[in-house]
């Protein structure tokens, strides 16, 4: 019944009607503000300068991408309308879709795209690999850009549509021309939200408002693809609320609308609350892993690494760290299960190995009893139980273990050191990766085996893997690429690059009045409604 009808029928007195009318703007304003607790603080605003996931998520709010990756791992166009590939696979011609505007009202051009790809290609592992093949780029028309390859390769679209850090976000040419090793100072994109720099307070809050001139695609959302429709006027990230229990209390009181990464210990609490929900998330999850330091004894010996992998049954890690059966599953693919290259070829060492096999391998290796220094974070609840499980299993296999506790920031600094473990270095640390960052043999950092020149901590050395990866980069046939991915996977297990420890979902929590398309690991809030 309308307000006017209620008033005419005498159901509302004059004073009550006036009070209700006065309250309406405030209620409407609240319904159009989405209040979110993201998984961590936002410290860096340049998503190309750093691989930090919060910076990437900030990028998705304000920038757009040429392509995206859907829930099935398929590449789909975003800013691109149409494209063609020459018969020799050495010339890609792209046409941008109509209606693309920067937040300052200027049109997006091919020149902007070229500058953005160039900057990203100097910082990102997959971008750097792509640029090895690029001879030049140009923009023959404002809505067109071309990529000329000196030699054909099979991952151009995969690189341009990669969803994991660092994402090839498109920025205005003047911004993208910033030295890639310096942070940008202007934050204008063409994405669905505008960043309110004047309201940004690191450690406190970040604010984004709806970009009214954004033209979404017509397709339904899927992964980082499809129409990015905004149904709220404003999104506020609460960067100060870091305690898990306090987050849930704020959600129950209606002080926040979404907790991006709910602590596993609070899963049942939220599940039982009639005012809260655990949204079905449009993502394929994360993977735990144990990374070895290949530079120092005893993990410079592949048989010792194999012994550890055989000992690392995944179920104990998942049960201890996650605990909620419906949120985890064992998976022995280093490229993540149910993804384009999600093979388990060669994984029998771990999937069928067991403790007896681990003990046999360790004895054959000639292990001399060197204590294994495992780094354990004390302030990162999402992974802090993993080192304890690793220590227990290694001891059962016959290793001596030195479990060293420290805060996460200290651990991050420590793992970058190449010093011997007894001089401030390390033997092993445990971490988690989103599927999108590891599902390709090119982007997966553990597959880089160039020794001390490798891009990621652990510094594995092997001559065969780089050759296989090089062949994968040049392959243009999907069937050939899958065969090469299998061969790379087999070799990675043979040399023991690392140990995958199973897959899991990090749940979100939201109030019941929040509906729409939920995606996790990429903190985006298009297609979300607050009713």
Coordinates of C-alpha atoms in Angstrom, one line a residue:
X1 CA 0.0 0.0 0.0
X2 CA 1.4 3.4 -1.0
X3 CA 2.1 6.2 1.5
X4 CA -0.5 8.4 0.0
X5 CA -3.2 5.7 0.3
X6 CA -2.2 5.1 4.0
X7 CA -2.5 8.8 4.7
X8 CA -5.9 9.2 2.9
X9 CA -7.3 6.2 4.9
X10 CA -6.2 7.7 8.1
X11 CA -3.8 4.8 8.8
X12 CA -1.0 7.4 9.3
X13 CA -1.3 10.6 11.3
X14 CA 0.3 13.8 9.9
X15 CA 3.3 13.6 12.3
X16 CA 3.9 9.9 11.6
X17 CA 3.7 10.5 7.9
X18 CA 6.1 13.3 8.1
X19 CA 8.6 11.2 10.1
X20 CA 8.4 8.3 7.6
X21 CA 9.0 10.7 4.7
X22 CA 12.0 12.2 6.5
X23 CA 13.4 8.7 7.1
X24 CA 13.1 7.6 3.5
X25 CA 16.3 9.3 2.0
X26 CA 18.5 7.9 4.8
X27 CA 17.1 4.4 4.3
X28 CA 17.5 4.6 0.5
X29 CA 21.1 5.9 1.0
X30 CA 21.9 2.9 3.2
X31 CA 20.4 0.5 0.7
X32 CA 22.7 1.8 -2.0
X33 CA 26.0 1.5 0.0
X34 CA 27.6 -1.9 0.0
X35 CA 29.9 -2.3 3.0
X36 CA 32.6 -5.0 2.7
X37 CA 35.3 -6.4 4.8
X38 CA 38.1 -7.5 2.3
X39 CA 40.6 -10.1 3.2
X40 CA 43.4 -7.7 4.0
X41 CA 44.6 -4.1 4.0
X42 CA 45.0 -2.2 0.7
X43 CA 48.5 -0.6 0.8
X44 CA 49.5 -0.3 -2.9
X45 CA 47.2 1.2 -5.5
X46 CA 49.2 0.2 -8.6
X47 CA 48.2 -3.4 -9.6
X48 CA 51.0 -3.7 -12.1
X49 CA 53.8 -2.6 -9.7
X50 CA 52.9 -5.4 -7.2
X51 CA 51.3 -8.9 -7.3
X52 CA 49.5 -8.3 -4.0
X53 CA 45.9 -9.7 -4.3
X54 CA 44.4 -6.6 -2.7
X55 CA 46.0 -4.4 -5.3
X56 CA 44.7 -6.7 -8.0
X57 CA 41.2 -6.5 -6.5
X58 CA 41.4 -2.8 -6.4
X59 CA 42.4 -2.9 -10.1
X60 CA 39.3 -4.9 -11.0
X61 CA 37.1 -2.3 -9.4
X62 CA 38.3 0.6 -11.5
X63 CA 40.0 -0.8 -14.6
X64 CA 38.7 -3.1 -17.3
X65 CA 40.5 -5.9 -19.3
X66 CA 40.7 -6.8 -22.9
X67 CA 39.7 -10.4 -22.2
X68 CA 38.7 -12.3 -19.1
X69 CA 38.6 -15.9 -17.9
X70 CA 35.2 -17.5 -17.2
X71 CA 34.3 -20.1 -14.5
X72 CA 35.4 -23.0 -16.8
X73 CA 38.8 -21.4 -17.5
X74 CA 37.8 -20.3 -21.0
X75 CA 39.1 -16.9 -22.4
X76 CA 36.3 -14.5 -23.4
X77 CA 36.4 -10.9 -24.7
X78 CA 35.7 -8.0 -22.4
X79 CA 36.9 -4.6 -23.9
X80 CA 37.5 -6.3 -27.2
X81 CA 34.6 -6.6 -29.6
X82 CA 36.1 -8.7 -32.5
X83 CA 39.6 -9.9 -33.4
X84 CA 41.3 -11.8 -36.2
X85 CA 44.4 -13.9 -36.4
X86 CA 46.5 -14.3 -39.5
X87 CA 47.0 -17.8 -41.1
X88 CA 50.6 -17.9 -39.8
X89 CA 49.5 -16.9 -36.3
X90 CA 51.9 -14.0 -36.3
X91 CA 49.4 -11.0 -36.5
X92 CA 46.6 -10.4 -34.1
X93 CA 44.2 -7.5 -35.0
X94 CA 41.7 -6.4 -32.3
X95 CA 38.8 -4.0 -32.5
X96 CA 37.5 -2.4 -29.2
X97 CA 33.8 -2.4 -28.5
X98 CA 31.8 0.8 -28.6
X99 CA 31.1 3.0 -25.6
X100 CA 34.4 2.5 -23.7
X101 CA 35.2 5.7 -21.7
X102 CA 37.7 6.7 -19.1
X103 CA 36.3 8.0 -15.8
X104 CA 37.2 11.6 -17.0
X105 CA 34.9 11.1 -20.0
X106 CA 37.6 10.6 -22.7
X107 CA 37.3 7.6 -25.1
X108 CA 39.5 4.6 -24.7
X109 CA 41.9 4.1 -27.7
X110 CA 44.2 1.5 -29.1
X111 CA 47.2 3.7 -28.1
X112 CA 46.0 3.4 -24.4
X113 CA 46.0 -0.4 -24.9
X114 CA 49.4 -0.6 -26.4
X115 CA 51.0 1.5 -23.6
X116 CA 49.2 -0.7 -21.0
X117 CA 50.3 -4.0 -22.5
X118 CA 53.9 -2.7 -22.7
X119 CA 54.1 -1.7 -19.0
X120 CA 52.4 -4.9 -17.8
X121 CA 54.8 -7.0 -20.0
X122 CA 57.8 -5.7 -18.1
X123 CA 56.5 -6.7 -14.7
X124 CA 54.4 -9.9 -15.1
X125 CA 55.8 -13.3 -15.6
X126 CA 53.4 -14.3 -18.3
X127 CA 53.5 -10.8 -19.8
X128 CA 57.3 -11.0 -20.0
X129 CA 57.0 -14.4 -21.7
X130 CA 54.6 -12.9 -24.2
X131 CA 56.8 -9.9 -25.0
X132 CA 59.6 -12.3 -26.0
X133 CA 57.5 -13.1 -29.1
X134 CA 56.1 -9.5 -29.8
X135 CA 58.1 -7.6 -32.4
X136 CA 55.9 -4.5 -32.3
X137 CA 52.4 -3.2 -31.7
X138 CA 50.5 -0.4 -33.4
X139 CA 47.1 1.3 -33.5
X140 CA 46.0 1.9 -37.2
X141 CA 42.7 3.4 -36.0
X142 CA 41.4 4.8 -32.6
X143 CA 39.3 1.7 -31.9
X144 CA 41.9 -0.8 -33.2
X145 CA 45.2 -2.2 -32.1
X146 CA 47.5 -4.9 -33.5
X147 CA 50.1 -7.2 -32.1
X148 CA 52.9 -8.4 -34.5
X149 CA 54.8 -11.5 -33.4
X150 CA 58.3 -12.3 -34.6
X151 CA 57.4 -16.0 -34.1
X152 CA 54.0 -17.7 -33.5
X153 CA 53.0 -18.6 -30.0
X154 CA 49.9 -20.1 -28.6
X155 CA 49.1 -18.1 -25.5
X156 CA 48.4 -14.5 -26.7
X157 CA 44.7 -14.5 -25.6
X158 CA 45.5 -16.6 -22.5
X159 CA 48.0 -13.9 -21.4
X160 CA 45.7 -10.9 -22.2
X161 CA 42.8 -12.6 -20.3
X162 CA 44.7 -13.9 -17.3
X163 CA 42.8 -13.3 -14.0
X164 CA 45.6 -13.8 -11.5
X165 CA 48.3 -11.3 -10.5
X166 CA 49.4 -9.4 -12.4
X167 CA 46.3 -8.7 -14.5
X168 CA 46.9 -6.8 -17.7
X169 CA 44.6 -3.9 -16.7
X170 CA 44.1 -1.2 -19.3
X171 CA 45.0 2.3 -18.2
X172 CA 45.1 5.7 -20.0
X173 CA 48.2 6.1 -22.1
X174 CA 49.6 8.9 -20.0
X175 CA 49.3 6.7 -16.9
X176 CA 50.6 3.5 -18.5
X177 CA 53.7 5.3 -19.7
X178 CA 54.9 5.5 -16.0
X179 CA 58.1 3.6 -15.4
X180 CA 56.9 0.1 -14.6
X181 CA 59.3 0.0 -11.6
X182 CA 57.7 3.1 -10.2
X183 CA 54.1 3.4 -8.9
X184 CA 51.5 5.3 -10.8
X185 CA 50.0 8.4 -9.2
X186 CA 46.8 8.8 -11.1
X187 CA 44.0 6.2 -10.7
X188 CA 41.6 6.7 -13.6
X189 CA 40.2 3.6 -15.3
X190 CA 37.3 2.7 -17.6
X191 CA 35.8 0.0 -15.3
X192 CA 32.4 0.0 -13.5
X193 CA 33.6 1.8 -10.4
X194 CA 35.4 5.1 -9.8
X195 CA 38.0 5.2 -7.0
X196 CA 37.4 8.0 -4.5
X197 CA 41.0 8.9 -3.8
X198 CA 39.9 11.8 -1.5
X199 CA 38.3 9.3 0.9
X200 CA 41.0 6.7 0.8
X201 CA 42.6 6.0 4.2
X202 CA 45.1 3.1 4.3
X203 CA 44.3 0.8 7.1
X204 CA 40.9 2.3 7.5
X205 CA 38.7 2.4 4.3
X206 CA 38.6 2.6 0.6
X207 CA 35.6 3.9 -1.3
X208 CA 34.3 3.3 -4.8
X209 CA 31.3 4.9 -6.6
X210 CA 29.3 3.7 -9.6
X211 CA 30.6 4.9 -13.0
X212 CA 27.3 5.9 -14.6
X213 CA 28.8 5.9 -18.1
X214 CA 30.1 2.4 -18.0
X215 CA 28.6 0.2 -20.7
X216 CA 28.5 -3.5 -19.6
X217 CA 28.6 -6.4 -22.0
X218 CA 25.4 -8.2 -22.7
X219 CA 26.5 -11.7 -21.6
X220 CA 25.8 -13.0 -18.1
X221 CA 28.7 -12.8 -15.6
X222 CA 31.1 -15.8 -15.4
X223 CA 34.4 -15.5 -13.6
X224 CA 36.0 -12.3 -14.7
X225 CA 33.9 -12.2 -18.0
X226 CA 30.4 -11.1 -18.9
X227 CA 28.4 -8.0 -18.1
X228 CA 29.6 -5.9 -15.2
X229 CA 26.4 -4.3 -14.0
X230 CA 26.5 -2.1 -10.9
X231 CA 23.3 -2.0 -8.7
X232 CA 24.7 0.1 -5.8
X233 CA 25.8 3.7 -5.7
X234 CA 28.8 3.1 -3.5
X235 CA 31.1 0.3 -2.2
X236 CA 33.0 0.9 1.0
X237 CA 35.9 -1.5 2.0
X238 CA 36.4 -1.6 5.8
X239 CA 40.2 -2.1 6.0
X240 CA 40.4 -1.7 9.8
X241 CA 38.2 -4.6 10.9
X242 CA 40.8 -7.5 11.0
X243 CA 39.7 -9.7 13.9
X244 CA 37.6 -12.6 12.7
X245 CA 35.2 -12.7 15.6
X246 CA 34.7 -8.9 15.4
X247 CA 34.0 -9.2 11.7
X248 CA 31.2 -11.8 12.3
X249 CA 29.7 -9.6 15.1
X250 CA 29.6 -6.6 12.8
X251 CA 27.9 -8.7 10.1
X252 CA 25.3 -10.0 12.6
X253 CA 24.6 -6.4 13.7
X254 CA 24.2 -5.2 10.1
X255 CA 27.3 -2.9 10.4
X256 CA 28.8 -4.6 7.4
X257 CA 27.2 -6.5 4.5
X258 CA 29.9 -8.9 3.3
X259 CA 32.9 -10.6 4.8
X260 CA 35.1 -11.5 1.8
X261 CA 37.1 -14.3 3.5
X262 CA 35.3 -15.9 6.5
X263 CA 37.5 -17.6 9.0
X264 CA 36.9 -21.4 9.0
X265 CA 36.3 -21.4 12.7
X266 CA 33.2 -19.2 12.2
X267 CA 31.7 -21.2 9.3
X268 CA 29.2 -23.0 11.4
X269 CA 28.2 -19.8 13.3
X270 CA 27.3 -18.1 10.1
X271 CA 25.6 -21.2 8.7
X272 CA 23.2 -21.3 11.7
X273 CA 22.3 -17.6 11.8
X274 CA 19.0 -17.0 10.0
X275 CA 19.9 -13.5 9.0
X276 CA 23.2 -14.5 7.4
X277 CA 24.2 -16.6 4.4
X278 CA 27.2 -18.4 2.9
X279 CA 26.9 -17.4 -0.8
X280 CA 27.6 -19.8 -3.6
X281 CA 30.9 -18.5 -4.9
X282 CA 31.7 -18.3 -8.6
X283 CA 35.3 -19.5 -8.4
X284 CA 37.3 -22.7 -8.5
X285 CA 39.2 -22.2 -5.3
X286 CA 42.7 -22.2 -3.9
X287 CA 45.5 -24.7 -3.5
X288 CA 47.9 -25.2 -0.5
X289 CA 51.5 -26.1 -1.3
X290 CA 54.8 -26.8 0.4
X291 CA 57.8 -25.2 -1.3
X292 CA 61.3 -26.6 -0.9
X293 CA 64.6 -24.6 -1.0
X294 CA 66.5 -26.3 -3.7
X295 CA 69.7 -24.4 -3.0
X296 CA 70.7 -26.1 0.2
X297 CA 71.1 -29.5 1.7
X298 CA 69.3 -31.7 2.0
X299 CA 66.7 -30.5 -0.5
X300 CA 69.3 -30.0 -3.1
X301 CA 68.9 -33.8 -3.5
X302 CA 65.9 -34.7 -5.6
X303 CA 65.4 -38.0 -3.8
X304 CA 65.0 -36.1 -0.5
X305 CA 62.4 -33.9 -2.0
X306 CA 60.6 -37.0 -3.4
X307 CA 60.7 -38.5 0.1
X308 CA 58.9 -35.4 1.5
X309 CA 56.4 -35.4 -1.3
X310 CA 55.6 -39.1 -0.7
X311 CA 55.1 -38.3 3.1
X312 CA 52.7 -35.4 2.4
X313 CA 49.4 -37.1 2.2
X314 CA 47.0 -34.2 1.6
X315 CA 44.1 -35.2 3.9
X316 CA 45.9 -34.3 7.2
X317 CA 46.7 -30.8 5.9
X318 CA 43.2 -30.2 4.7
X319 CA 41.6 -31.6 7.8
X320 CA 43.8 -29.6 10.2
X321 CA 43.7 -26.3 8.3
X322 CA 40.2 -26.2 6.9
X323 CA 38.3 -28.7 9.0
X324 CA 35.0 -28.2 7.1
X325 CA 34.7 -31.3 4.9
X326 CA 32.5 -29.6 2.3
X327 CA 35.1 -26.9 1.7
X328 CA 38.1 -29.0 0.7
X329 CA 39.2 -31.9 -1.5
X330 CA 42.5 -33.7 -2.2
X331 CA 43.9 -33.0 -5.7
X332 CA 47.3 -34.0 -7.0
X333 CA 47.4 -31.7 -10.0
X334 CA 50.0 -28.9 -9.7
X335 CA 47.9 -27.1 -12.3
X336 CA 44.7 -27.4 -10.2
X337 CA 42.0 -30.0 -11.0
X338 CA 39.1 -29.3 -13.4
X339 CA 41.1 -26.6 -15.3
X340 CA 42.3 -26.6 -18.9
X341 CA 45.6 -28.2 -17.9
X342 CA 44.5 -29.9 -14.7
X343 CA 46.4 -33.2 -15.3
X344 CA 47.5 -35.6 -12.6
X345 CA 50.1 -37.3 -14.8
X346 CA 53.2 -38.4 -12.8
X347 CA 51.6 -37.7 -9.4
X348 CA 51.6 -41.3 -8.2
X349 CA 54.6 -40.5 -5.9
X350 CA 52.2 -38.5 -3.8
X351 CA 48.8 -39.9 -4.5
X352 CA 50.0 -43.5 -3.9
X353 CA 53.3 -43.0 -2.1
X354 CA 52.6 -43.1 1.6
X355 CA 54.8 -43.1 4.6
X356 CA 56.6 -46.4 3.9
X357 CA 57.6 -45.1 0.5
X358 CA 58.8 -41.9 2.0
X359 CA 61.0 -43.7 4.5
X360 CA 62.5 -45.9 1.8
X361 CA 63.3 -42.9 -0.4
X362 CA 64.8 -41.0 2.5
X363 CA 67.1 -44.0 3.4
X364 CA 68.2 -44.3 -0.3
X365 CA 69.0 -40.6 -0.4
X366 CA 71.7 -40.8 2.2
X367 CA 70.0 -38.1 4.3
X368 CA 72.5 -37.1 7.0
X369 CA 70.0 -35.9 9.7
X370 CA 70.2 -32.2 8.9
X371 CA 67.3 -30.5 10.7
X372 CA 64.7 -29.2 8.3
X373 CA 64.0 -25.5 9.0
X374 CA 60.2 -24.9 8.4
X375 CA 58.9 -21.3 8.6
X376 CA 55.6 -21.0 10.5
X377 CA 53.5 -17.8 10.4
X378 CA 51.9 -17.0 13.7
X379 CA 49.5 -14.3 12.5
X380 CA 48.0 -15.7 9.2
X381 CA 45.1 -17.9 10.3
X382 CA 44.5 -19.2 6.7
X383 CA 47.8 -21.2 6.6
X384 CA 49.3 -21.2 10.1
X385 CA 48.4 -24.9 10.9
X386 CA 50.0 -26.3 7.8
X387 CA 53.6 -26.2 9.1
X388 CA 52.7 -28.2 12.2
X389 CA 51.2 -30.9 10.0
X390 CA 54.3 -30.9 7.7
X391 CA 56.6 -31.2 10.7
X392 CA 54.7 -34.2 12.1
X393 CA 54.7 -36.0 8.8
X394 CA 58.4 -35.3 8.1
X395 CA 59.3 -36.7 11.5
X396 CA 57.3 -39.8 10.8
X397 CA 59.3 -40.2 7.6
X398 CA 62.6 -40.0 9.4
X399 CA 63.5 -36.3 9.1
X400 CA 64.7 -34.1 11.9
X401 CA 62.6 -30.8 12.0
X402 CA 63.3 -27.3 13.3
X403 CA 59.9 -25.5 13.3
X404 CA 60.5 -21.7 13.6
X405 CA 57.6 -19.4 14.4
X406 CA 57.5 -15.8 13.2
X407 CA 54.9 -13.2 12.0
X408 CA 54.0 -13.3 8.3
X409 CA 55.9 -10.2 7.3
X410 CA 59.1 -11.6 8.9
X411 CA 58.4 -14.8 7.0
X412 CA 58.0 -13.0 3.7
X413 CA 61.4 -11.3 4.2
X414 CA 63.0 -14.5 5.4
X415 CA 61.9 -16.6 2.4
X416 CA 63.5 -14.2 0.0
X417 CA 67.0 -15.0 1.5
X418 CA 69.3 -17.4 -0.2
X419 CA 71.4 -17.8 2.9
X420 CA 72.0 -21.3 4.4
X421 CA 69.2 -22.4 6.8
X422 CA 71.6 -22.3 9.8
X423 CA 72.5 -18.7 8.9
X424 CA 69.1 -17.2 8.6
X425 CA 67.8 -19.0 5.6
X426 CA 65.2 -21.8 5.4
X427 CA 64.3 -25.3 4.0
X428 CA 60.6 -25.1 3.6
X429 CA 57.6 -22.8 3.8
X430 CA 53.9 -23.4 3.1
X431 CA 51.4 -21.1 1.4
X432 CA 48.3 -21.0 -0.7
X433 CA 47.7 -19.9 -4.3
X434 CA 44.5 -19.1 -6.2
X435 CA 43.8 -21.5 -9.0
X436 CA 44.1 -18.8 -11.7
X437 CA 47.8 -18.1 -10.7
X438 CA 48.9 -21.7 -11.1
X439 CA 46.7 -23.4 -13.7
X440 CA 49.0 -22.7 -16.6
X441 CA 52.5 -24.1 -17.1
X442 CA 53.6 -20.5 -18.1
X443 CA 52.1 -18.6 -15.2
X444 CA 52.7 -21.2 -12.5
X445 CA 55.9 -19.8 -10.7
X446 CA 57.0 -23.2 -9.4
X447 CA 57.6 -24.4 -13.0
X448 CA 60.4 -21.8 -13.4
X449 CA 63.6 -23.9 -12.9
X450 CA 66.4 -21.5 -13.8
X451 CA 68.1 -21.9 -10.5
X452 CA 68.9 -18.6 -8.8
X453 CA 67.4 -16.7 -11.8
X454 CA 63.9 -18.2 -11.1
X455 CA 61.2 -15.7 -10.4
X456 CA 59.9 -17.4 -7.1
X457 CA 61.5 -18.4 -3.9
X458 CA 62.9 -22.0 -3.8
X459 CA 65.1 -21.5 -6.9
X460 CA 64.6 -25.0 -8.5
X461 CA 67.2 -26.0 -11.1
X462 CA 66.4 -28.3 -14.1
X463 CA 67.3 -28.1 -17.8
X464 CA 64.4 -30.2 -19.1
X465 CA 61.5 -28.2 -17.7
X466 CA 62.6 -24.9 -19.4
X467 CA 62.8 -26.7 -22.7
X468 CA 59.3 -28.1 -22.3
X469 CA 57.9 -24.8 -21.2
X470 CA 59.5 -23.1 -24.2
X471 CA 57.8 -25.7 -26.5
X472 CA 54.5 -25.0 -24.7
X473 CA 54.8 -21.3 -25.3
X474 CA 55.2 -21.9 -29.1
X475 CA 52.4 -24.4 -29.4
X476 CA 49.3 -23.2 -31.1
X477 CA 47.3 -26.4 -31.2
X478 CA 45.2 -27.1 -28.0
X479 CA 45.9 -30.9 -28.2
X480 CA 49.6 -30.3 -28.4
X481 CA 49.5 -27.9 -25.5
X482 CA 47.7 -30.4 -23.3
X483 CA 50.3 -33.1 -24.1
X484 CA 53.1 -30.7 -23.3
X485 CA 51.4 -29.7 -20.0
X486 CA 51.3 -33.4 -19.1
X487 CA 55.0 -33.7 -19.8
X488 CA 55.8 -30.7 -17.8
X489 CA 53.7 -32.0 -14.9
X490 CA 55.4 -35.4 -15.0
X491 CA 58.8 -33.7 -14.9
X492 CA 57.9 -31.4 -12.0
X493 CA 57.0 -34.4 -9.9
X494 CA 60.2 -36.2 -11.0
X495 CA 62.4 -33.4 -9.8
X496 CA 60.2 -32.5 -6.8
X497 CA 59.6 -28.8 -7.5
X498 CA 57.1 -28.6 -4.6
X499 CA 54.3 -30.6 -3.0
X500 CA 50.6 -29.6 -3.7
X501 CA 48.6 -30.1 -0.5
X502 CA 45.0 -30.1 -1.7
X503 CA 42.3 -27.6 -2.8
X504 CA 39.9 -25.6 -0.7
X505 CA 37.3 -22.9 -0.9
X506 CA 37.7 -19.9 1.4
X507 CA 34.0 -19.0 2.2
X508 CA 32.4 -15.6 2.1
X509 CA 29.7 -14.5 4.5
X510 CA 26.9 -12.0 3.8
X511 CA 23.7 -10.8 5.2
X512 CA 20.5 -12.4 3.7
X513 CA 19.5 -9.2 1.9
X514 CA 22.6 -9.3 -0.3
X515 CA 22.0 -11.1 -3.6
X516 CA 23.6 -11.5 -7.0
X517 CA 26.8 -12.8 -8.5
X518 CA 29.4 -13.6 -5.9
X519 CA 33.0 -14.2 -6.9
X520 CA 35.8 -14.9 -4.5
X521 CA 39.6 -14.6 -4.7
X522 CA 38.9 -11.7 -7.0
X523 CA 37.2 -9.2 -4.8
X524 CA 34.7 -7.6 -7.2
X525 CA 31.2 -6.2 -6.5
X526 CA 29.5 -5.8 -9.8
X527 CA 26.2 -7.7 -10.2
X528 CA 25.6 -7.5 -6.5
X529 CA 22.3 -6.2 -5.1
X530 CA 21.5 -4.9 -1.7
X531 CA 17.7 -5.3 -1.2

